[in-house]
Every structure is written in structure tokens, then in C-alpha cells.
PDB file of C-alpha atoms and ligand atoms in Angstrom:
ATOM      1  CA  UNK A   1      34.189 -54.710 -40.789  1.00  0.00           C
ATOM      2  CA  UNK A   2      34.172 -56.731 -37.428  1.00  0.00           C
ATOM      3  CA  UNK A   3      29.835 -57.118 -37.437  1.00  0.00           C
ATOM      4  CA  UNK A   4      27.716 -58.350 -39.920  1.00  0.00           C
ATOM      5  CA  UNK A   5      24.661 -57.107 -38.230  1.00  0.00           C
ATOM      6  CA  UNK A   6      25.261 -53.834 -35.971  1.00  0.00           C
ATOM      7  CA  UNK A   7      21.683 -53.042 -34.162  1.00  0.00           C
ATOM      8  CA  UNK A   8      21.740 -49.795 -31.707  1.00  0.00           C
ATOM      9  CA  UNK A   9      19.139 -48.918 -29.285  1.00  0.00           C
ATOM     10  CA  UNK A  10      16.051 -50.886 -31.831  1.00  0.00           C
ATOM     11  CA  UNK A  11      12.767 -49.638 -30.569  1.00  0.00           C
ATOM     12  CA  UNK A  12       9.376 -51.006 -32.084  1.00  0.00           C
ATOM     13  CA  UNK A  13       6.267 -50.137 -30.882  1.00  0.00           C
ATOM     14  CA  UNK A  14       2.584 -51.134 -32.928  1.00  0.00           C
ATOM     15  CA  UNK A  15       0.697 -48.038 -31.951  1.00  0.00           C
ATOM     16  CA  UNK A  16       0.853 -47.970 -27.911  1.00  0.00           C
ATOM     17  CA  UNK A  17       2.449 -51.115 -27.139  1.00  0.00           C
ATOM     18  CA  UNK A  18       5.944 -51.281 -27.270  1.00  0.00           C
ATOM     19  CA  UNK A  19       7.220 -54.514 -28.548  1.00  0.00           C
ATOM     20  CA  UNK A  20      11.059 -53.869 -28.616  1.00  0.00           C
ATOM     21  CA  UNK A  21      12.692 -51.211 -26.088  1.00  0.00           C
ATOM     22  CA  UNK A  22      15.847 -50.042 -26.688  1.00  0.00           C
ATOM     23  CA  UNK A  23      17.553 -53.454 -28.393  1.00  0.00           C
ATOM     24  CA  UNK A  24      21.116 -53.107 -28.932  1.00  0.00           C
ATOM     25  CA  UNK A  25      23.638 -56.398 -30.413  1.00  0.00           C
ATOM     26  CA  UNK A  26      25.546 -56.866 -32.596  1.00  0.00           C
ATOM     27  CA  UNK A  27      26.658 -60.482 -34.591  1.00  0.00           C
ATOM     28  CA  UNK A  28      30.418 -61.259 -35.871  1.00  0.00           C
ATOM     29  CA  UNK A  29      30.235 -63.004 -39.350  1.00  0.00           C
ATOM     30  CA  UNK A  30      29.808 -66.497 -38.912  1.00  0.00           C
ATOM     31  CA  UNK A  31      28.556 -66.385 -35.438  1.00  0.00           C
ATOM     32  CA  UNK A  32      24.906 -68.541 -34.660  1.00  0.00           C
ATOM     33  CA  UNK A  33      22.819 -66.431 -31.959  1.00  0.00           C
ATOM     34  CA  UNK A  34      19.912 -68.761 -30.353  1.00  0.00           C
ATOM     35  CA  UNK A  35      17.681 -66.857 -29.373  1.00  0.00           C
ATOM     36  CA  UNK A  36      15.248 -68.204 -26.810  1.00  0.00           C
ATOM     37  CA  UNK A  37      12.386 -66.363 -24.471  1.00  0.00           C
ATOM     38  CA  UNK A  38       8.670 -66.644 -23.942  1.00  0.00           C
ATOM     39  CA  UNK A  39       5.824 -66.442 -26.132  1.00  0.00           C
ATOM     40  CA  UNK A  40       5.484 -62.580 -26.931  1.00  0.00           C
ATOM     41  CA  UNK A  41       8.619 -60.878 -25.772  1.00  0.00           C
ATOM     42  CA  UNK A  42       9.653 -59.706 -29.213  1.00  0.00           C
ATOM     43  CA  UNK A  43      11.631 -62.491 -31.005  1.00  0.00           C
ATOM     44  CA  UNK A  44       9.947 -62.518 -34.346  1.00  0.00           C
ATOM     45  CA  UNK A  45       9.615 -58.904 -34.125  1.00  0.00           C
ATOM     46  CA  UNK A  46      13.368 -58.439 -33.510  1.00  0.00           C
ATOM     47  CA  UNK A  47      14.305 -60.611 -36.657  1.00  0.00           C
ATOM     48  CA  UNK A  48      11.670 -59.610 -38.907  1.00  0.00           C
ATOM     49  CA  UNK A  49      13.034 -56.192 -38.248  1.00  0.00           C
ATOM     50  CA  UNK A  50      15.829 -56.763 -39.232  1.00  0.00           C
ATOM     51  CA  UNK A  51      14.697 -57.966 -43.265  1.00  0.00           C
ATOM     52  CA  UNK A  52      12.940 -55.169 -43.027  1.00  0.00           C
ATOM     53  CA  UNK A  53       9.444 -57.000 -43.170  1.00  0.00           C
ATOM     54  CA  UNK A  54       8.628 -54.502 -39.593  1.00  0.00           C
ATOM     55  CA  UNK A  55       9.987 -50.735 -40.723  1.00  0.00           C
ATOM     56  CA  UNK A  56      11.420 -50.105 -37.051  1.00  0.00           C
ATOM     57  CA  UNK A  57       9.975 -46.745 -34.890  1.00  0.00           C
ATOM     58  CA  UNK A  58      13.305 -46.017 -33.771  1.00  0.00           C
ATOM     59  CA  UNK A  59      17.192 -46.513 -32.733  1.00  0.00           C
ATOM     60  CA  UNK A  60      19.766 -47.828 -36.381  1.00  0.00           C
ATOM     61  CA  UNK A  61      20.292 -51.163 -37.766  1.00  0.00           C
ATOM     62  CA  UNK A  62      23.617 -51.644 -39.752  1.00  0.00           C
ATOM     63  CA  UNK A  63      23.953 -54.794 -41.812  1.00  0.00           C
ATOM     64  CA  UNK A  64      27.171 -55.602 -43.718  1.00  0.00           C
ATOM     65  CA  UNK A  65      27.985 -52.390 -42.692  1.00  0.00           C
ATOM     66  CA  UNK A  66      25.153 -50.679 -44.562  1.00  0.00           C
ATOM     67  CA  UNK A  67      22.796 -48.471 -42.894  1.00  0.00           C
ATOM     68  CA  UNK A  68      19.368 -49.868 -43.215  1.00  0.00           C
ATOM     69  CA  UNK A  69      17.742 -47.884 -41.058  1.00  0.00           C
ATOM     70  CA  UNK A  70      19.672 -44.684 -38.942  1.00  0.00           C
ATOM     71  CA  UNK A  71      17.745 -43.555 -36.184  1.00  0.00           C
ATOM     72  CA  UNK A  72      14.871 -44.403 -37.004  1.00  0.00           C
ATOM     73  CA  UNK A  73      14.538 -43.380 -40.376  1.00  0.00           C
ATOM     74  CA  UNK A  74      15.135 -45.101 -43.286  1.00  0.00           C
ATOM     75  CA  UNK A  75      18.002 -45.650 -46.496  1.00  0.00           C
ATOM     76  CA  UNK A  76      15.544 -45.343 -49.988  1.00  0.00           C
ATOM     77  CA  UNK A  77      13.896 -48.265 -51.192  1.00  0.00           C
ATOM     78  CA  UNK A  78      16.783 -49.431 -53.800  1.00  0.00           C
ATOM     79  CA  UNK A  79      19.318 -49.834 -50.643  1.00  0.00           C
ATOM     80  CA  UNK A  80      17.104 -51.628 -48.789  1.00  0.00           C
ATOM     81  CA  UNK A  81      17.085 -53.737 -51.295  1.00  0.00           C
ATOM     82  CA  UNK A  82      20.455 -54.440 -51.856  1.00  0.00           C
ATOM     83  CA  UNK A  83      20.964 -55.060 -48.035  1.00  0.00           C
ATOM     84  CA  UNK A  84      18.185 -57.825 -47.473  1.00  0.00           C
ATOM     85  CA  UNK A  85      18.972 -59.325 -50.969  1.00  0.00           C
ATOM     86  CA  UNK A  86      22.169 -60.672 -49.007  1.00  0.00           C
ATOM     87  CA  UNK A  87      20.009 -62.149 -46.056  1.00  0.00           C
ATOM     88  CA  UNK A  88      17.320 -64.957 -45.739  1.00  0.00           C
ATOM     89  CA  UNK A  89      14.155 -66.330 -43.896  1.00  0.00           C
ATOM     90  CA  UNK A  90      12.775 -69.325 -42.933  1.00  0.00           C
ATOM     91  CA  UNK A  91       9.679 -69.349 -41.194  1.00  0.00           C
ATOM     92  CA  UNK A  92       7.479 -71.716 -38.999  1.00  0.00           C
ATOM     93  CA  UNK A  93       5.181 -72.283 -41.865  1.00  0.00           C
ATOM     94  CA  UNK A  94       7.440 -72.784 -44.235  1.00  0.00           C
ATOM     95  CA  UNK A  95       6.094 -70.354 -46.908  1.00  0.00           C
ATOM     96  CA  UNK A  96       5.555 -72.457 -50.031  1.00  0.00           C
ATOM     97  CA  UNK A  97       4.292 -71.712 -53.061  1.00  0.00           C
ATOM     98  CA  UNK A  98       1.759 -74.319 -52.842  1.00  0.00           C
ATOM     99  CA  UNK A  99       1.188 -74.142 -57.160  1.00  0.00           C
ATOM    100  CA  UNK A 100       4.720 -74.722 -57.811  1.00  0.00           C
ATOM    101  CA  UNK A 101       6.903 -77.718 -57.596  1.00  0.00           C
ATOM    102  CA  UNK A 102      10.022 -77.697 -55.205  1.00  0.00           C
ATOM    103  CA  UNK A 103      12.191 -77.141 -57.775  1.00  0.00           C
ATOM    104  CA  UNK A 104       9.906 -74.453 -59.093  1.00  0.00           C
ATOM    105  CA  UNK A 105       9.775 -73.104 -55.480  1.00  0.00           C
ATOM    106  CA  UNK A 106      13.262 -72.666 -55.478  1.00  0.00           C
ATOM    107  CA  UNK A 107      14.316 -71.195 -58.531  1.00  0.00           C
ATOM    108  CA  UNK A 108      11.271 -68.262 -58.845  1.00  0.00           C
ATOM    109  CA  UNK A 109      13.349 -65.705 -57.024  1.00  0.00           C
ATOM    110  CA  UNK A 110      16.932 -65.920 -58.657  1.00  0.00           C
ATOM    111  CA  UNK A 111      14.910 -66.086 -62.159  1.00  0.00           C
ATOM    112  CA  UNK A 112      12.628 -62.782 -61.339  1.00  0.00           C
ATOM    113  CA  UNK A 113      16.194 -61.448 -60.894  1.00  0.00           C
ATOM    114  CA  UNK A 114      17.578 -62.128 -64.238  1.00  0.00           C
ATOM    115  CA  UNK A 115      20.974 -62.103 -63.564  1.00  0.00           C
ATOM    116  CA  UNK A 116      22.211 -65.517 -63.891  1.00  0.00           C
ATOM    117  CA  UNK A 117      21.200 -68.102 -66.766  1.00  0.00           C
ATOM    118  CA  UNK A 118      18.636 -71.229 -66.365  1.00  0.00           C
ATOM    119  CA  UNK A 119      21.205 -73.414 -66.702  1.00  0.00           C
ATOM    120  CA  UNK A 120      22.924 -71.892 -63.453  1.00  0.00           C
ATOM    121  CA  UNK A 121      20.071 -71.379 -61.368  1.00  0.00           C
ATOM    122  CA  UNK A 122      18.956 -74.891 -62.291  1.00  0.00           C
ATOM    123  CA  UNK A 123      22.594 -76.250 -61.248  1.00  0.00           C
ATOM    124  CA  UNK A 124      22.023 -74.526 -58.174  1.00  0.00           C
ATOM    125  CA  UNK A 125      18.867 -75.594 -57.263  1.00  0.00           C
ATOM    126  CA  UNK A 126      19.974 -79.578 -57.976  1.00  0.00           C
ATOM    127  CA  UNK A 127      23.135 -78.805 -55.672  1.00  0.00           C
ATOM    128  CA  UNK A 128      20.871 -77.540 -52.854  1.00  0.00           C
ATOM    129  CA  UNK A 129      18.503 -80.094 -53.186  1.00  0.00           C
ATOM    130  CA  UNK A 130      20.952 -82.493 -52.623  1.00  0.00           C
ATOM    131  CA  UNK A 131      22.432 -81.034 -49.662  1.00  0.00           C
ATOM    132  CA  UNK A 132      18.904 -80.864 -47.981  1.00  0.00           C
ATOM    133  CA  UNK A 133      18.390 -84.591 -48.899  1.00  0.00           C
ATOM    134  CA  UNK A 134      15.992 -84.265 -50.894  1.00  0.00           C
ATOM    135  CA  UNK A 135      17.081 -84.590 -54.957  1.00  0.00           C
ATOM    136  CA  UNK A 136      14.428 -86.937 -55.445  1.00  0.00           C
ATOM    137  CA  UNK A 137      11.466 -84.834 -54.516  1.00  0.00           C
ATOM    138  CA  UNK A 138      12.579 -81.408 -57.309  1.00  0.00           C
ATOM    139  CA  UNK A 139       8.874 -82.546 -59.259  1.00  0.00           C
ATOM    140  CA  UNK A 140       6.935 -82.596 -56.552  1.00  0.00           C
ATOM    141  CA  UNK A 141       4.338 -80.451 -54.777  1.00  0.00           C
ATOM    142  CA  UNK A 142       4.443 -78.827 -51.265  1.00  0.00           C
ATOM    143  CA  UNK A 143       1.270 -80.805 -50.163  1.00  0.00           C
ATOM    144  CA  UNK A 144       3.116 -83.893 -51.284  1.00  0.00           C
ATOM    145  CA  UNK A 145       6.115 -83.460 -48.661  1.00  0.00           C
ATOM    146  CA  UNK A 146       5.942 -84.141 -44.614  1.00  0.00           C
ATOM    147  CA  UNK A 147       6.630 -80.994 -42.261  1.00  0.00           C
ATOM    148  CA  UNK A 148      10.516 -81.059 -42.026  1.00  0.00           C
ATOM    149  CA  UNK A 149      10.750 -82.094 -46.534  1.00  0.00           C
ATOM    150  CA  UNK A 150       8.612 -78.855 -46.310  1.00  0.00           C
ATOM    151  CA  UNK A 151      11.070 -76.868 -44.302  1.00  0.00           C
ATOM    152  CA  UNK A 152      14.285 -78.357 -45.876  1.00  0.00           C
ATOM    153  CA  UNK A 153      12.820 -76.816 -48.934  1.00  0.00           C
ATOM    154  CA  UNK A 154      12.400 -73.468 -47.587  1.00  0.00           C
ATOM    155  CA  UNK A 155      16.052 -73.766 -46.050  1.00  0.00           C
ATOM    156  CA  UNK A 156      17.242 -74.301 -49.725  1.00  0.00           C
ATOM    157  CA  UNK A 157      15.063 -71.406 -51.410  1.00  0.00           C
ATOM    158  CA  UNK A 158      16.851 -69.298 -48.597  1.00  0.00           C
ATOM    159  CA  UNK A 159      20.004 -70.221 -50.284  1.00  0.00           C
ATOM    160  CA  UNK A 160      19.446 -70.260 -53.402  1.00  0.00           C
ATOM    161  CA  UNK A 161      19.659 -66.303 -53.275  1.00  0.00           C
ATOM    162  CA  UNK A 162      23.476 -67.014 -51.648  1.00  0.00           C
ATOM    163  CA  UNK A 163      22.473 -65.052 -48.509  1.00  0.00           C
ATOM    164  CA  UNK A 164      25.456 -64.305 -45.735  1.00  0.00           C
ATOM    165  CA  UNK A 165      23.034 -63.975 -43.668  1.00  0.00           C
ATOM    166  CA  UNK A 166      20.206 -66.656 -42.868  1.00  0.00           C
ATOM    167  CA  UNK A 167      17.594 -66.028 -40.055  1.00  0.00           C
ATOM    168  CA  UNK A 168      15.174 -68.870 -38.700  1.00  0.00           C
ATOM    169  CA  UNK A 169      11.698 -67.809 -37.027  1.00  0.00           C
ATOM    170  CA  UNK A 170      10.834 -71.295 -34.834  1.00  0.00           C
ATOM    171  CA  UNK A 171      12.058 -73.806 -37.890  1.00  0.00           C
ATOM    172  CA  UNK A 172      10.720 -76.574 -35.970  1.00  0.00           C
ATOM    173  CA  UNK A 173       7.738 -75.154 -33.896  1.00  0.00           C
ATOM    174  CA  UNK A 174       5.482 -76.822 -36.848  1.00  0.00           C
ATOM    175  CA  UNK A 175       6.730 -79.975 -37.158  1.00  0.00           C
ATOM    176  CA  UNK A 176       6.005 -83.613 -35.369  1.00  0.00           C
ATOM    177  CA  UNK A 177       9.160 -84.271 -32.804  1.00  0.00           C
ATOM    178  CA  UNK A 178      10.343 -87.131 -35.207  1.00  0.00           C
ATOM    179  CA  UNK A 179      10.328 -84.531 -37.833  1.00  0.00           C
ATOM    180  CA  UNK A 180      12.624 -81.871 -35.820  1.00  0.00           C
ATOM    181  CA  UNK A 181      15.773 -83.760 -36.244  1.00  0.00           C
ATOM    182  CA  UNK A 182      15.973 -83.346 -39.962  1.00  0.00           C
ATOM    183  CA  UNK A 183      15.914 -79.449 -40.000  1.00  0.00           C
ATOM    184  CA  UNK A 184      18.118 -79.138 -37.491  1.00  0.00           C
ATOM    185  CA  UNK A 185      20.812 -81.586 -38.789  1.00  0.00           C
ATOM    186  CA  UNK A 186      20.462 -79.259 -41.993  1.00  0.00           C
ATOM    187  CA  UNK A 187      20.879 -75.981 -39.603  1.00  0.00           C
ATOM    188  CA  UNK A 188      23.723 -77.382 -37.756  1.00  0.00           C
ATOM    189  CA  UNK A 189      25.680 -78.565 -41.253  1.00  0.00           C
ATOM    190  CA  UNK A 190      25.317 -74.681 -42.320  1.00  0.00           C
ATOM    191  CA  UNK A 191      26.798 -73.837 -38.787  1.00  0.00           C
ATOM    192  CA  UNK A 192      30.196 -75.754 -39.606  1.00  0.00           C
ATOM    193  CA  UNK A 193      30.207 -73.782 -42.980  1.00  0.00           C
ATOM    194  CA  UNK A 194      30.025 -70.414 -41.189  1.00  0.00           C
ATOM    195  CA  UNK A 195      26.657 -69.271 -42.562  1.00  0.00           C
ATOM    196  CA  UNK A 196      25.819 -66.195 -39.768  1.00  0.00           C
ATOM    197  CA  UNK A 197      23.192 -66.975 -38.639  1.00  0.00           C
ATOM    198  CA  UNK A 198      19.510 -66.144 -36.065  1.00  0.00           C
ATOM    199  CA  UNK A 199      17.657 -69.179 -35.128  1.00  0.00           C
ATOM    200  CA  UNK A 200      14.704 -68.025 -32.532  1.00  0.00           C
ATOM    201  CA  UNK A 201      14.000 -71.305 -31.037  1.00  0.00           C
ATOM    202  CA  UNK A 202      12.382 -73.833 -28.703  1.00  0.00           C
ATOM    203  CA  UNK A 203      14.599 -76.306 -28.580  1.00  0.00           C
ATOM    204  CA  UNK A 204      17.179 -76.085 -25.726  1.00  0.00           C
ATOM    205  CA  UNK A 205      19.197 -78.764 -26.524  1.00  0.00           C
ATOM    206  CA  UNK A 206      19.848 -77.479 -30.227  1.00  0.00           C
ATOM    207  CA  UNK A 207      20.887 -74.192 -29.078  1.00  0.00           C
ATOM    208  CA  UNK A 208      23.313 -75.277 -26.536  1.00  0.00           C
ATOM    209  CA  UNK A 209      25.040 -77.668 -29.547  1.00  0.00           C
ATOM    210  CA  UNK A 210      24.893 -74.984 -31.939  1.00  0.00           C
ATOM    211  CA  UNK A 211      24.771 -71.165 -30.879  1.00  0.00           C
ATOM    212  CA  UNK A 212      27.794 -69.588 -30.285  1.00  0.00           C
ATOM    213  CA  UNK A 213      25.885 -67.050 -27.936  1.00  0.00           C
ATOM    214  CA  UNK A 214      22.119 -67.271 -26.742  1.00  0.00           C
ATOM    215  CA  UNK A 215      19.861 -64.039 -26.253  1.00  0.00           C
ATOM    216  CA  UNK A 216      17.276 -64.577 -23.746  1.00  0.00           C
ATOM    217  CA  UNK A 217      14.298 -62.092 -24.849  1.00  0.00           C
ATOM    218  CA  UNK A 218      12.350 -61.322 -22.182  1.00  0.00           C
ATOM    219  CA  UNK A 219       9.277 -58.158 -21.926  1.00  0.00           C
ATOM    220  CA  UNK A 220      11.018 -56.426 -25.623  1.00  0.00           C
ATOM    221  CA  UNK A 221      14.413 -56.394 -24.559  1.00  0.00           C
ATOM    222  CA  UNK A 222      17.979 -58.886 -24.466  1.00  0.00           C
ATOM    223  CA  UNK A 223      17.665 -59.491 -21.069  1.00  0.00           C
ATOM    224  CA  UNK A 224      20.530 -61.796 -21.067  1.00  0.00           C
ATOM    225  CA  UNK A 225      23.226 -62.385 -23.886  1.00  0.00           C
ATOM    226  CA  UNK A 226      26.162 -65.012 -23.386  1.00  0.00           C
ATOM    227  CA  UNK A 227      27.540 -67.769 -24.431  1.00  0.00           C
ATOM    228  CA  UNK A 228      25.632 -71.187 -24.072  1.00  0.00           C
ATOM    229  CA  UNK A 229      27.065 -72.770 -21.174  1.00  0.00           C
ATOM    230  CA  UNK A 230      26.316 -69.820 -18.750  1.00  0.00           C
ATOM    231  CA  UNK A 231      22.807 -68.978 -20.498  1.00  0.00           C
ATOM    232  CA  UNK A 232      21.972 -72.721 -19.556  1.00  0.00           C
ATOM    233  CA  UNK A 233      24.452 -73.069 -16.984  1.00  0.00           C
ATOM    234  CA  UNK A 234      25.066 -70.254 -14.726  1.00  0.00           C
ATOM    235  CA  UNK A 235      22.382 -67.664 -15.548  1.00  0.00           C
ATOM    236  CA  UNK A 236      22.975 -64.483 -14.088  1.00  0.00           C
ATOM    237  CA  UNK A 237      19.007 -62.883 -13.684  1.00  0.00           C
ATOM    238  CA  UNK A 238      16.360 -65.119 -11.851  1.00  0.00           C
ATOM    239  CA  UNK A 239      13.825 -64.456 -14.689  1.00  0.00           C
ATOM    240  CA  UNK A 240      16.500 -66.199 -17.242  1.00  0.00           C
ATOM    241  CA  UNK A 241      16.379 -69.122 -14.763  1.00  0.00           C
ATOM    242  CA  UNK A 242      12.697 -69.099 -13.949  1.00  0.00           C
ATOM    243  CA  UNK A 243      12.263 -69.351 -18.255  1.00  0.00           C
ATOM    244  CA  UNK A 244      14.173 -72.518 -18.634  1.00  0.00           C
ATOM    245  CA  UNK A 245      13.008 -74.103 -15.275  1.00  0.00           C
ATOM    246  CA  UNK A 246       9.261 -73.990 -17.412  1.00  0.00           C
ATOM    247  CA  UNK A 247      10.778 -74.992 -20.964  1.00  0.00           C
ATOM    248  CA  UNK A 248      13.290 -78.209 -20.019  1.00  0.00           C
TER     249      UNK A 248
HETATM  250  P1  ADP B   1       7.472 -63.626 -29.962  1.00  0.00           P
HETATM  251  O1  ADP B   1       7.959 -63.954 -31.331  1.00  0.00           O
HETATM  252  O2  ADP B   1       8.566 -63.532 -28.943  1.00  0.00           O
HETATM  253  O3  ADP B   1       6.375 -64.544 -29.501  1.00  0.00           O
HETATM  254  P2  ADP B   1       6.351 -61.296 -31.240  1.00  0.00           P
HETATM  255  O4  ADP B   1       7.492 -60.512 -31.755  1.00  0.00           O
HETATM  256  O5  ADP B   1       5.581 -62.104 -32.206  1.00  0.00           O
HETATM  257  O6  ADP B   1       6.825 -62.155 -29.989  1.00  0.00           O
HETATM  258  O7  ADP B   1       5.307 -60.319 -30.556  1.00  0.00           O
HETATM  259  C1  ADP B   1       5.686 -59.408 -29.542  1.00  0.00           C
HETATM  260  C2  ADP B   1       4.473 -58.570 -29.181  1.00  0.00           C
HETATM  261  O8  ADP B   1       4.103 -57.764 -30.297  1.00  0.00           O
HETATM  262  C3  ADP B   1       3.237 -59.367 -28.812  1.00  0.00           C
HETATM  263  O9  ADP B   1       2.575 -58.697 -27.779  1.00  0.00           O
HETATM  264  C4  ADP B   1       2.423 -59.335 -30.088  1.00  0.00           C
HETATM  265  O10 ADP B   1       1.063 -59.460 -29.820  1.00  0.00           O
HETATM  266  C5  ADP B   1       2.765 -57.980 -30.649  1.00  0.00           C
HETATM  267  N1  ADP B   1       2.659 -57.901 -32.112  1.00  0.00           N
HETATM  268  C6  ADP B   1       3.403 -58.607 -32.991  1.00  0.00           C
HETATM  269  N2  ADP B   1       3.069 -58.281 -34.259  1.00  0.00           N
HETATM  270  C7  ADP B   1       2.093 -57.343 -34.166  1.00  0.00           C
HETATM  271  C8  ADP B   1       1.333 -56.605 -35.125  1.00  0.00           C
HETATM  272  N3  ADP B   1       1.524 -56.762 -36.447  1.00  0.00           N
HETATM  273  N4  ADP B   1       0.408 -55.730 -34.661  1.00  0.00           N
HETATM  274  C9  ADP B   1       0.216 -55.554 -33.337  1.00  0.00           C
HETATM  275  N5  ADP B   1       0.893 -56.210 -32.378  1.00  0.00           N
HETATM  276  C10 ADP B   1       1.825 -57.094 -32.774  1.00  0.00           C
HETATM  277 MG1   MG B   2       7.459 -65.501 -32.588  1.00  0.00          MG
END
């Protein structure tokens, strides 16, 4: 298998309007896609599609080689399941359970599961608080942490499943600008460890450090795919240009 995530002509429409037109990519494992574009031109759409929290209105998504969804129509409910169980989200809001501690937080899906013990889950969730920085706060409540605690947490609920594939809607749109750094030290450190990764994002700087290729959305489509130094550098279209002439 030479993609983790195979998408062929993705359309997605919400009654008339057409939100994605014809979307075709297709992600190595390993790889980090930015993907950048203005407000409305399908980014959240594209990725949410893919978890399969948007069912699609046409084209064929392949994930780990799995058919999720083949022209349109979908694989039954149980194979869904298996395919998104091996992917995660983060979201601009973070997502919390606001009633349940961070540790709590974090070790409520692998437990509904049943398939590993406590005393592994709860390993796991101590490991991954550490790496996120944040071992000290495993008692406490969401509405106790700052924006980018919050979203560190999220980041390690997403992995406490053991996704291969992790995607990020805005991570940082929420958060104060001394609060971005944080996050996206945590992103970059699961970059260098080859998590595969989507990270639809504001921050320019970020995704020229980190993506190995940029999409630029634009109107529901890829308008412009390529690595970072020519998305930034040398675009090719003038409305690629025009976009980060308004965002830097
Ligand atoms: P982006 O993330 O790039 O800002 P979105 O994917 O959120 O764009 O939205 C793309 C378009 O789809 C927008 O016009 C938005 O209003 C529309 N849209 C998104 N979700 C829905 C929905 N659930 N129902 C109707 N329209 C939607
Ligand atoms: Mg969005």
C-alpha cells in the first residue's frame, strides 16, 4: 500500500450548494498536508469527510486501503468503524468532556472499548500526559486549564486510541497567540515521529516548518497542491497568491 488516505473525485453538496467538487488526493503514510484557504471553501468539510462525521454525495474515499465510501455509496456500519477507529480529530474547540477530569477525558473511549485492561489504558494515559506536558494536571477539570492545556488534552485523547492517522480542524484558531506555540510544538514533535497527518490551518509559518505538501482550498476544490516552498514561494495560480498576500 503506497497511500494511507486515497480520495477520488469527493463531491459534497448540503442540498443545492456544493461544498466540495470533484476532490481528488491522496496522502503517503507519514506525510503532514497543511492545508490552508479562505473561510468557507471546504476545509472542514473535506476532513470531516473523511471520519466520516459528513457521509459524502459522491466520488470514493480509500483509507488504509479500505473502502469507506465507493462512489458514493457506502461500506456497512461495522467497516466504517473499523476504518475511523484507526484515525483521530482535534478540533478548534477542543471537545471536552467538561464533567470529567483530563485523565477521565482521556481514558473514556479505550475503556467503552473493552479491549485492553485499566492498568494499560491508565499507563497510557500517564505516558501521553507526559508527552503533552501536562502530568501534573490528570485530576483536573477542563474549565481549570488555559486554551492550548485544553487542546494538548484533546491531542492526547486523539492518541490514546493509537490512531495512524491524526487530523487537526484549526488547532489554534481558539487560542490567545501566546497560547499557539504550545500546540504546535506538540504537532510538530508528532511530525518527527511520522504520525500522517491533516492540519487545516491559519498559521503560515507552521505550515511551511512542518507540511510536507500544502493544499490551497479554494471555492470546494484543491486548487493548488505542492510542496511548501512553491505554495509560499512560487505559486503557480494568481488566486493562491492573492490568498496569502491577505493572510501574511
Ligand atoms: P471552511 O472550513 O473552509 O471554512 P466549511 O467546510 O466549513 O469551510 O464550509 C464550506 C461551505 O459549506 C460553507 O459555505 C458552509 O456554509 C457550508 N456548510 C458547512 N457545513 C454545512 C452544513 N452542515 N449545512 C449546510 N451548509 C454547510
Ligand atoms: Mg473550517
Amino acid at each position: 500500500m503506497t497511500h494511507i488516505i486515497e480520495v477520488t473525485q469527493l463531491k459534497k453538496s448540503f442540498g443545492a450548494l456544493d461544498v466540495l467538487k470533484q476532490v481528488s488526493f491522496n496522502v503517503a503514510p507519514g506525510e503532514v498536508i497543511a492545508v490552508i484557504g479562505p473561510s468557507g471553501s471546504g476545509k472542514s468539510t473535506m476532513l470531516r469527510s473523511l471520519i466520516h462525521l459528513e457521509e459524502i454525495t459522491g466520488g470514493t474515499v480509500r483509507i488504509q486501503g479500505q473502502k469507506m465510501a465507493d462512489n458514493g455509496s457506502y461500506a456497512n456500519a461495522a467497516e466504517i468503524r473499523k476504518i475511523t477507529d484507526r484515525m483521530g480529530m482535534v478540533f478548534q474547540h477542543f471537545n471536552l468532556f467538561p464533567h470529567l477530569t483530563v485523565q477521565a477525558n482521556l481514558e473514556l473511549a479505550p475503556k467503552t472499548l473493552k479491549k485492553e485492561s485499566a492498568a494499560v489504558i491508565r499507563h497510557r494515559s500517564q505516558e501521553l500526559l507526559g508527552k503533552v506536558g501536562l502530568s501534573d494536571k490528570a485530576d483536573a477539570y477542563p474549565a481549570n486549564l488555559s486554551g492550548g492545556q485544553k487542546q494538548r488534552v484533546a491531542i492526547a485523547r486523539a492518541l490514546m486510541m493509537q490512531p495512524d492517522i491524526l487530523l487537526f480542524d484549526e488547532p489554534t484558531s481558539a487560542l490567545d497567540p501566546e497560547l499557539t506555540g504550545e500546540v504546535l510544538r506538540v504537532i510538530k514533535q508528532l511530525a518527527q515521529e511520522n504520525m500522517t497527518m491533516m492540519i487545516v490551518t491559519h498559521e503560515m509559518s507552521f505550515a511551511r516548518e512542518v507540511a510536507d505538501r500544502v493544499f490551497f482550498m479554494d471555492n470546494g476544490e484543491i486548487a493548488e497542491a505542492g510542496p511548501p516552498e512553491q505554495i509560499f514561494g512560487t505559486p503557480i495560480l494568481e488566486r493562491t497568491r492573492t490568498f496569502l498576500q491577505r493572510v501574511e
